């Protein structure tokens, strides 16, 4: 997840105030006069300055609220959220008045579109409604941060239960953790979430959108409906690979747990996959590893622990990768102000995120880092956001963002793909004599696929669920049923226990109460392989794609930075072309990366009853 410098992404709520009502009266008085290009340019310049100044204080308040959750910081976050989106909503309404002015240049038109469509949760101007929306959204975010599940009847917090889900192999305990987390965290949010959707949809309609989902889909340099078609097209490209991985994984789980726990046919039981949401399966690699080829010769978690790594050294290593590409070192304030470990004395939102406080050099990450391979990868991912944020800091305020939100998520992931055995040798984590030989490639690729490929359908269905919620095709009474229907349809996953009608299982996933659009993560899984292949091509790599590391190649760094510096100033196909030479998002790089694994999986699955 990222927290961008943009107020439109940062301030997700709105507040109706007398001042806002007065502005609307003034706008009505001006409705009969046709705005000019000069009027539009002045409006954009004034709005960018005002938002930029406000954003620094707002970012600091949100940071404090996320790293020190109390009733007081909740109240401060709610207040600044209300103030910020009062500004954003007013700007969006005004932008709609200027968007059809003839003679506007491309930059002005682009900025007006971002103002009009960039608010995550648009608030209506109805008296009192936006205040309610803001309070609900703050309440939901904090409720998730305070969430607890149980293990053997004892309370366990969010970061600890996630870690336990990755290592525990007792199906009864897994079911308890899964059910308790979903029930304790999700269910209390349901009514508030439904009310929030109702209010936000009113706000979206005032801005000229059918609903909030249509508004979110409008931010990709194409019509909203075309974006939905694009995601379906990309999924169709990579689905055959997922289907083969699902079939193989289910068989291995059946072998381990037996028919009573995991049947040999049908969906996979959600809690058996090493992740609370079954979104990434790498934690159960020990279960699925093929005999012989499955032993890749090292375990990153064990390497980190053996070498005495702590959270700070993990972050230092992540920074070192970017430094090796020629990027400037992180500012000292990054280390002084970031949150790397969970404090013992207070509640924090442990979900990893990257922050840009001042759109200059005050960049930070917030994580409750544990010394393991997953968090080592996540650090590279979050730093990718930070380096992107710093690269576009000289753009005007509304262009201080990724080319699209999938780009922002993909940069660090493309770097993380370069965490190959060869790279681990270069940074001193792995002995050169222990680099896996070519006969271990199946294991290397399978381990990657258990995260990268397994995630794809989940990355798609989260927003498909929300699009249905926002357009009314999914009613509050059906929230949980529709959620699990989509998980069954796209992932082939089923809950370990029957879920009650009043449950709200989507709320147990951070990005739902946190109101973070999720399509970006699906796009990032596709884009990271495009970026990675482009980097490897630029580095002159000749071997198997999955063995490529571009660590230390400053030519790649210079080419990457050229794309990052563009920020959101150009349509995303222009940014994509600048680095990859192509103008379309495409799953073929991912297919190419995993081609040897696909051949192997088809052989392993031959004659088996795949599908669900």
XYZ file of C-alpha atoms in Angstrom:
612
model
C 0.000 0.000 0.000
C 1.140 3.556 -0.531
C 0.223 6.927 0.875
C 0.870 9.441 -1.889
C 1.601 13.117 -1.759
C -1.679 13.850 -3.472
C -4.443 15.309 -1.367
C -6.922 13.585 -3.647
C -5.582 10.219 -2.538
C -4.834 11.253 1.013
C -8.105 12.920 1.938
C -10.784 10.344 1.374
C -13.695 12.043 3.072
C -15.502 15.396 3.165
C -17.282 17.815 5.466
C -20.215 20.085 4.720
C -19.633 23.517 6.174
C -21.274 26.928 5.884
C -18.248 28.062 3.903
C -18.770 25.265 1.400
C -22.435 26.125 1.042
C -21.514 29.756 0.457
C -19.083 28.736 -2.289
C -21.864 26.857 -4.048
C -24.048 29.945 -3.955
C -21.225 31.899 -5.549
C -20.789 29.193 -8.172
C -24.471 29.332 -8.991
C -24.210 33.062 -9.511
C -21.359 32.479 -11.976
C -23.131 29.682 -13.825
C -24.420 32.006 -16.529
C -20.950 33.307 -17.399
C -18.751 31.131 -19.565
C -15.338 30.482 -17.987
C -12.243 31.232 -20.050
C -8.903 29.508 -20.422
C -7.398 32.144 -18.141
C -10.068 31.433 -15.527
C -9.290 27.702 -15.671
C -5.547 28.232 -15.426
C -5.926 30.528 -12.422
C -8.253 28.042 -10.738
C -5.755 25.202 -11.255
C -2.798 27.244 -9.972
C -4.680 28.460 -6.894
C -6.002 24.981 -6.129
C -2.610 23.304 -6.427
C -1.017 25.835 -4.094
C -3.754 25.508 -1.494
C -3.744 21.705 -1.608
C 0.028 21.491 -1.450
C 0.191 23.662 1.657
C -2.604 21.783 3.395
C -1.199 18.386 2.528
C 1.854 18.666 4.794
C -0.144 19.174 7.987
C -2.714 16.571 6.946
C -0.011 13.999 6.249
C 1.538 14.521 9.664
C -1.792 14.089 11.412
C -2.559 10.899 9.508
C 0.913 9.618 10.360
C 0.384 10.222 14.054
C -3.037 8.572 13.925
C -1.632 5.487 12.191
C 1.317 5.171 14.583
C -0.460 6.161 17.811
C -4.117 5.138 17.736
C -6.135 6.869 20.440
C -9.538 8.532 20.629
C -7.764 11.869 20.337
C -5.742 11.006 17.245
C -8.869 9.486 15.707
C -10.614 12.811 16.277
C -7.727 14.772 14.770
C -7.658 12.496 11.716
C -11.405 12.827 11.298
C -11.171 16.624 11.513
C -8.334 17.006 9.028
C -9.968 14.511 6.701
C -13.104 16.596 6.765
C -11.219 19.826 6.138
C -9.116 18.319 3.377
C -11.904 16.905 1.378
C -14.040 19.962 1.799
C -11.298 21.475 -0.293
C -11.119 18.493 -2.635
C -14.874 18.247 -3.153
C -15.138 21.967 -3.859
C -12.259 21.663 -6.310
C -13.912 18.668 -7.987
C -17.182 20.562 -8.405
C -15.359 23.584 -9.806
C -13.241 21.425 -12.104
C -16.420 20.053 -13.650
C -17.344 23.630 -14.601
C -14.028 24.184 -16.391
C -13.490 20.833 -18.074
C -15.198 21.754 -21.368
C -13.578 25.174 -21.822
C -12.315 25.299 -25.439
C -8.607 25.919 -25.950
C -7.302 24.275 -22.778
C -3.885 22.679 -23.135
C -3.275 19.015 -22.384
C -1.811 19.596 -18.923
C -4.741 21.749 -17.813
C -7.278 19.212 -19.071
C -5.407 16.401 -17.321
C -5.316 18.285 -14.033
C -9.019 19.106 -14.206
C -9.785 15.428 -14.802
C -7.673 14.453 -11.784
C -9.455 16.991 -9.601
C -12.870 15.827 -10.711
C -12.291 12.104 -10.419
C -9.499 11.643 -7.906
C -11.320 11.585 -4.562
C -11.486 8.111 -3.070
C -14.699 8.688 -1.117
C -16.523 11.751 -2.473
C -18.808 13.443 0.025
C -22.130 15.033 -0.943
C -22.911 18.634 -0.094
C -26.015 17.685 1.908
C -25.804 19.277 5.360
C -24.219 16.892 7.878
C -23.796 13.942 5.515
C -20.110 14.453 4.855
C -19.279 14.794 8.546
C -20.953 11.455 9.120
C -19.037 9.909 6.209
C -15.735 11.109 7.573
C -16.420 9.837 11.087
C -17.431 6.423 9.756
C -14.329 6.096 7.570
C -12.017 7.024 10.441
C -13.833 4.615 12.759
C -13.501 1.745 10.274
C -9.782 2.300 9.744
C -9.054 2.400 13.462
C -11.278 -0.617 14.159
C -9.133 -2.649 11.797
C -5.933 -1.429 13.456
C -7.230 -2.558 16.854
C -8.509 -5.903 15.531
C -7.816 -9.157 17.374
C -8.375 -12.824 16.652
C -7.878 -15.853 18.881
C -5.576 -18.862 18.973
C -6.511 -21.623 21.421
C -8.957 -19.181 22.932
C -6.312 -16.537 23.644
C -6.324 -13.104 22.021
C -3.794 -12.477 19.239
C -3.239 -9.176 17.388
C -3.225 -8.525 13.669
C 0.470 -8.753 12.820
C 0.962 -11.815 15.036
C -2.036 -13.673 13.651
C -0.831 -13.036 10.088
C 2.563 -14.510 10.965
C 0.954 -17.497 12.730
C -1.253 -18.228 9.716
C 1.908 -18.579 7.660
C 3.612 -21.153 9.875
C 0.867 -23.097 11.664
C -0.059 -26.461 10.141
C -2.813 -27.479 12.588
C -6.094 -27.291 10.631
C -8.213 -26.787 13.762
C -6.087 -23.879 14.932
C -6.003 -22.409 11.453
C -9.795 -22.546 11.261
C -10.078 -20.890 14.678
C -7.763 -18.042 13.715
C -9.449 -17.547 10.349
C -12.984 -17.538 11.760
C -12.182 -15.414 14.819
C -10.378 -12.765 12.783
C -13.150 -12.509 10.200
C -15.861 -12.441 12.843
C -14.209 -10.131 15.366
C -12.848 -7.626 12.872
C -15.376 -7.702 10.069
C -18.829 -8.179 11.572
C -18.948 -5.003 13.729
C -18.201 -2.861 10.660
C -21.085 -3.976 8.466
C -23.748 -1.355 9.174
C -21.224 1.488 9.167
C -19.784 0.286 5.880
C -23.198 0.131 4.239
C -23.987 3.661 5.397
C -20.611 4.887 4.144
C -21.329 3.445 0.686
C -24.701 5.153 0.607
C -23.258 8.569 1.427
C -20.248 8.282 -0.894
C -22.437 7.275 -3.828
C -24.418 10.469 -3.362
C -21.185 12.401 -3.573
C -20.077 10.592 -6.734
C -23.379 11.395 -8.424
C -22.966 15.081 -7.633
C -19.673 14.937 -9.527
C -21.331 13.354 -12.559
C -20.452 9.688 -11.989
C -22.902 6.804 -11.823
C -21.389 5.607 -8.525
C -18.104 5.466 -6.631
C -16.925 2.396 -8.542
C -17.369 4.160 -11.886
C -15.472 7.104 -10.438
C -12.550 4.881 -9.431
C -12.441 3.254 -12.866
C -12.308 6.652 -14.564
C -8.724 7.273 -13.429
C -6.936 5.171 -16.032
C -6.848 7.380 -19.133
C -9.779 5.486 -20.634
C -13.574 5.214 -20.180
C -14.618 3.440 -16.966
C -16.173 0.491 -18.791
C -13.065 0.037 -20.919
C -10.947 -0.301 -17.791
C -13.095 -3.175 -16.551
C -12.652 -4.838 -19.946
C -8.890 -4.339 -19.761
C -8.628 -6.107 -16.396
C -10.728 -8.985 -17.730
C -8.444 -9.234 -20.771
C -5.323 -9.344 -18.633
C -6.880 -11.981 -16.357
C -7.753 -14.136 -19.373
C -4.071 -14.061 -20.386
C -2.785 -15.380 -17.072
C -5.716 -17.519 -15.838
C -4.463 -20.786 -17.424
C -1.303 -20.510 -15.329
C -3.331 -19.938 -12.151
C -5.602 -22.871 -12.936
C -2.632 -25.234 -13.193
C -1.138 -23.893 -9.953
C -4.476 -24.317 -8.139
C -4.797 -27.902 -9.335
C -1.292 -28.834 -8.196
C -1.584 -27.054 -4.831
C -4.911 -28.674 -4.013
C -3.441 -32.119 -4.634
C -0.531 -31.433 -2.268
C -2.861 -30.133 0.440
C -5.021 -33.232 0.037
C -1.960 -35.430 0.430
C -0.986 -33.653 3.647
C -4.351 -33.208 5.365
C -6.567 -35.924 3.851
C -10.042 -35.784 2.356
C -11.713 -34.784 5.619
C -9.778 -31.502 5.718
C -9.014 -30.826 2.041
C -10.946 -32.842 -0.528
C -9.159 -33.901 -3.710
C -11.662 -32.022 -5.882
C -13.513 -28.725 -5.617
C -12.279 -25.520 -3.976
C -9.312 -25.194 -1.631
C -10.020 -24.476 2.039
C -9.062 -20.845 2.578
C -7.171 -21.191 5.849
C -4.781 -23.870 4.580
C -2.889 -21.604 2.182
C -0.640 -19.811 4.644
C -2.372 -16.440 4.457
C -5.461 -15.039 6.187
C -7.057 -14.096 2.868
C -5.561 -16.892 0.716
C -4.139 -14.122 -1.433
C -0.540 -15.370 -1.467
C 0.472 -18.972 -0.863
C 4.246 -18.825 -0.525
C 4.148 -19.621 3.183
C 3.090 -23.196 2.417
C 5.870 -23.855 -0.064
C 7.151 -26.582 2.252
C 3.919 -28.480 1.615
C 3.902 -28.172 -2.178
C 7.643 -28.374 -2.883
C 8.249 -31.161 -5.408
C 10.590 -33.916 -4.321
C 14.129 -33.256 -5.453
C 13.503 -30.168 -7.545
C 11.527 -28.561 -4.752
C 14.485 -27.945 -2.455
C 15.840 -24.633 -3.712
C 18.797 -24.880 -1.367
C 18.131 -21.926 0.885
C 15.435 -20.161 2.866
C 15.583 -16.355 2.949
C 14.118 -16.198 6.452
C 16.796 -18.525 7.779
C 19.526 -16.620 5.930
C 18.392 -13.342 7.491
C 18.338 -14.821 10.972
C 21.638 -16.647 10.588
C 23.346 -13.469 9.424
C 21.968 -11.546 12.402
C 19.692 -9.252 10.438
C 17.349 -7.020 12.387
C 14.600 -4.778 10.941
C 16.995 -1.857 10.470
C 19.543 -3.927 8.575
C 16.753 -5.285 6.359
C 15.793 -1.713 5.467
C 19.455 -0.791 4.882
C 19.748 -3.678 2.431
C 16.630 -2.600 0.569
C 18.023 0.910 0.252
C 21.271 -0.578 -0.997
C 19.533 -2.085 -4.007
C 18.282 1.315 -5.149
C 21.653 2.895 -4.403
C 23.277 0.296 -6.637
C 21.129 1.559 -9.513
C 22.470 5.061 -9.023
C 19.664 6.524 -6.911
C 20.593 9.050 -4.240
C 20.717 7.778 -0.650
C 17.638 8.168 1.504
C 17.620 11.254 3.749
C 18.586 10.812 7.376
C 15.062 11.821 8.374
C 13.818 8.622 6.728
C 15.520 6.589 9.438
C 14.676 9.036 12.202
C 10.950 9.242 11.455
C 9.911 5.891 9.957
C 8.252 3.175 12.052
C 10.062 -0.149 11.610
C 8.808 -2.235 14.548
C 5.591 -2.481 16.531
C 5.785 -0.413 19.725
C 5.032 -2.268 22.936
C 3.166 0.636 24.514
C 0.481 1.568 21.990
C -1.770 0.506 19.129
C -0.587 1.180 15.579
C -1.780 0.248 12.093
C 0.812 -2.414 11.275
C -0.195 -2.753 7.626
C 2.901 -1.741 5.657
C 2.728 1.599 3.864
C 5.004 4.218 2.316
C 4.538 7.891 3.082
C 5.494 11.168 1.462
C 4.892 13.859 4.059
C 6.007 17.053 2.338
C 6.439 16.228 -1.387
C 10.131 17.047 -0.963
C 12.341 14.771 1.099
C 10.335 13.699 4.161
C 9.626 10.160 2.989
C 8.979 7.284 5.393
C 7.767 3.719 5.675
C 5.488 2.340 8.380
C 5.840 -1.374 9.113
C 5.876 -3.784 12.018
C 8.855 -5.593 10.512
C 9.550 -9.184 11.426
C 12.789 -10.849 10.399
C 11.491 -13.064 7.610
C 11.620 -13.371 3.846
C 8.177 -11.901 3.292
C 8.989 -8.679 5.120
C 12.360 -8.486 3.346
C 10.447 -8.430 0.070
C 7.846 -5.985 1.415
C 10.594 -3.540 2.397
C 11.800 -3.453 -1.214
C 8.200 -2.911 -2.303
C 7.566 0.004 0.061
C 10.889 1.629 -0.784
C 9.816 1.473 -4.419
C 6.993 3.845 -3.493
C 9.409 6.160 -1.689
C 11.854 6.378 -4.587
C 8.963 6.994 -6.986
C 7.659 9.746 -4.696
C 11.033 11.427 -4.563
C 11.604 11.092 -8.323
C 8.497 13.121 -9.198
C 8.812 15.703 -6.431
C 9.635 18.452 -8.978
C 6.366 17.908 -10.841
C 3.483 20.247 -10.051
C 1.312 19.044 -7.182
C -1.393 17.288 -9.194
C 1.224 15.369 -11.160
C 2.998 14.107 -8.030
C 1.650 10.583 -8.394
C 2.240 7.419 -10.387
C 1.396 7.203 -14.082
C -1.449 5.096 -12.751
C -1.762 3.518 -9.338
C -0.635 0.151 -10.665
C 2.689 1.718 -11.617
C 3.251 2.851 -8.059
C 2.703 -0.662 -6.731
C 4.795 -2.344 -9.435
C 8.099 -0.511 -9.054
C 9.212 -2.103 -5.789
C 7.842 -5.467 -6.853
C 9.934 -5.379 -10.024
C 12.981 -4.742 -7.843
C 11.929 -7.586 -5.545
C 11.888 -9.957 -8.545
C 15.578 -9.203 -8.742
C 16.070 -10.755 -5.279
C 17.489 -13.817 -6.978
C 20.024 -16.221 -5.458
C 22.723 -14.345 -7.336
C 21.627 -11.099 -5.691
C 21.606 -12.712 -2.248
C 25.231 -13.702 -2.893
C 26.093 -10.133 -3.905
C 24.746 -8.709 -0.643
C 26.406 -11.383 1.460
C 23.331 -13.315 2.541
C 23.972 -16.501 0.561
C 27.189 -18.430 0.083
C 28.097 -18.550 -3.627
C 28.566 -22.309 -3.328
C 24.913 -22.664 -2.337
C 23.380 -20.925 -5.359
C 20.836 -23.423 -6.692
C 21.792 -25.146 -9.925
C 19.562 -25.186 -13.019
C 17.850 -28.362 -11.855
C 16.360 -26.335 -8.990
C 14.618 -23.881 -11.325
C 11.284 -25.626 -10.913
C 11.457 -25.009 -7.185
C 12.528 -21.391 -7.629
C 9.678 -20.688 -10.028
C 7.095 -22.565 -7.998
C 8.068 -20.586 -4.901
C 7.596 -17.337 -6.835
C 4.330 -18.488 -8.379
C 2.885 -19.337 -4.971
C 2.868 -15.598 -4.307
C 2.885 -13.850 -7.673
C 0.477 -16.040 -9.617
C -1.712 -17.059 -6.678
C -2.442 -13.397 -5.974
C -3.888 -12.557 -9.400
C -7.544 -13.528 -8.926
C -7.679 -12.012 -5.455
C -6.213 -8.800 -6.823
C -9.050 -8.716 -9.322
C -12.021 -9.733 -7.169
C -11.646 -7.209 -4.320
C -12.678 -4.298 -6.507
C -15.133 -6.415 -8.475
C -16.887 -6.902 -5.146
C -16.756 -3.188 -4.395
C -17.931 -2.235 -7.867
C -20.968 -4.413 -7.224
C -21.489 -2.855 -3.803
C -21.246 0.669 -5.189
C -23.562 0.053 -8.160
C -26.142 -1.640 -5.942
C -26.015 -5.106 -7.487
C -24.620 -6.405 -4.169
C -26.920 -5.477 -1.280
C -25.785 -5.214 2.367
C -27.605 -8.437 3.239
C -25.483 -10.209 0.616
C -22.088 -8.624 1.337
C -20.468 -11.772 2.724
C -22.217 -14.196 0.396
C -21.153 -12.191 -2.657
C -17.596 -11.955 -1.317
C -17.237 -15.699 -0.987
C -19.028 -16.280 -4.305
C -16.368 -14.169 -6.015
C -13.581 -15.922 -4.125
C -15.000 -19.229 -5.292
C -15.445 -18.069 -8.884
C -12.033 -16.468 -9.335
C -9.799 -18.158 -6.739
C -11.453 -21.533 -6.278
C -11.356 -20.874 -2.522
C -13.976 -21.632 0.173
C -14.137 -20.654 3.871
C -13.221 -23.353 6.420
C -16.492 -22.908 8.318
C -19.982 -21.813 7.409
C -20.336 -18.055 7.641
C -23.362 -16.469 9.376
C -25.695 -14.211 7.433
C -24.783 -11.146 9.513
C -21.019 -11.553 8.961
C -18.999 -8.970 7.065
C -15.975 -10.969 5.947
C -14.730 -8.384 3.418
C -14.112 -6.050 6.376
C -11.433 -8.420 7.650
C -9.209 -7.345 4.725
C -7.468 -4.035 5.463
C -8.167 -2.388 2.119
C -11.948 -2.627 2.562
C -12.319 -0.601 5.798
C -9.244 1.407 4.737
C -10.985 2.327 1.464
C -7.929 1.657 -0.669
C -8.803 0.837 -4.298
C -7.380 -2.577 -5.086
C -7.185 -2.852 -8.875
C -3.753 -1.240 -8.572
C -2.421 -4.434 -6.993
C -3.716 -6.591 -9.830
C -2.199 -4.231 -12.388
C 1.040 -4.190 -10.408
C 1.346 -7.984 -10.649
C 1.184 -7.656 -14.439
C 3.292 -4.512 -14.740
C 6.102 -5.680 -12.474
C 6.977 -8.441 -14.926
C 6.892 -5.967 -17.814
C 9.184 -3.645 -15.868
C 11.422 -6.500 -14.783
C 11.814 -7.872 -18.312
C 12.507 -4.370 -19.645
C 15.193 -3.888 -16.973
C 16.767 -7.261 -17.736
C 16.725 -6.505 -21.474
C 18.368 -3.125 -20.815
C 20.986 -4.844 -18.663
C 21.763 -7.231 -21.513
C 20.717 -10.328 -19.570
C 20.972 -13.491 -21.681
C 20.020 -16.288 -19.293
C 16.610 -17.510 -18.076
C 14.463 -14.496 -17.216
C 13.773 -15.649 -13.661
C 17.525 -15.749 -12.898
C 18.097 -12.121 -13.892
C 19.231 -9.559 -11.344
C 19.865 -5.980 -12.445
C 21.396 -5.070 -9.080
C 24.281 -2.671 -9.632
C 23.296 -1.598 -13.169
C 23.174 2.197 -13.280
C 22.003 2.222 -16.913
C 18.832 0.470 -15.804
C 18.529 2.931 -12.934
C 18.805 5.925 -15.271
C 16.169 4.527 -17.611
C 13.876 3.700 -14.691
C 14.294 7.155 -13.205
C 13.323 8.737 -16.522
C 9.922 7.047 -16.194
C 9.569 7.776 -12.489
C 10.295 11.480 -12.942
C 7.285 11.798 -15.254
C 4.934 11.115 -12.359
C 1.362 11.504 -13.545
C 2.175 14.263 -16.020
C 1.512 12.053 -19.046
C -0.984 9.256 -19.816
C 0.281 5.933 -18.506
C 0.971 4.488 -21.994
C 3.574 7.249 -22.455
C 5.256 6.371 -19.165
C 5.144 2.653 -19.950
C 6.706 3.253 -23.336
C 9.497 5.339 -21.822
C 10.782 2.344 -19.886
C 9.539 -0.750 -21.739
C 9.125 0.473 -25.309
C 5.497 -0.721 -25.284
C 2.258 1.193 -24.817
C -0.025 -1.606 -23.599
C -0.158 -3.479 -20.312
C 0.385 -7.098 -21.191
C 0.622 -10.392 -19.329
C 3.078 -11.966 -21.767
C 6.150 -11.061 -19.688
C 4.685 -12.938 -16.730
C 3.832 -15.896 -18.960
C 7.383 -15.885 -20.303
C 8.862 -15.750 -16.801
C 6.862 -18.780 -15.658
C 6.914 -20.723 -18.945
C 9.177 -23.526 -17.612
C 6.907 -23.907 -14.586
C 3.785 -24.030 -16.742
C 5.263 -26.922 -18.734
C 6.114 -28.750 -15.515
C 2.688 -28.125 -13.919
C 0.844 -29.460 -16.951
C 2.917 -32.624 -16.755
C 2.261 -32.992 -13.016
C -1.479 -32.383 -13.435
C -1.960 -34.683 -16.417
C -4.931 -36.958 -15.891
C -6.116 -35.109 -12.777
C -9.508 -33.487 -12.291
C -8.590 -29.803 -12.301
C -10.972 -26.910 -11.787
C -13.573 -26.478 -9.076
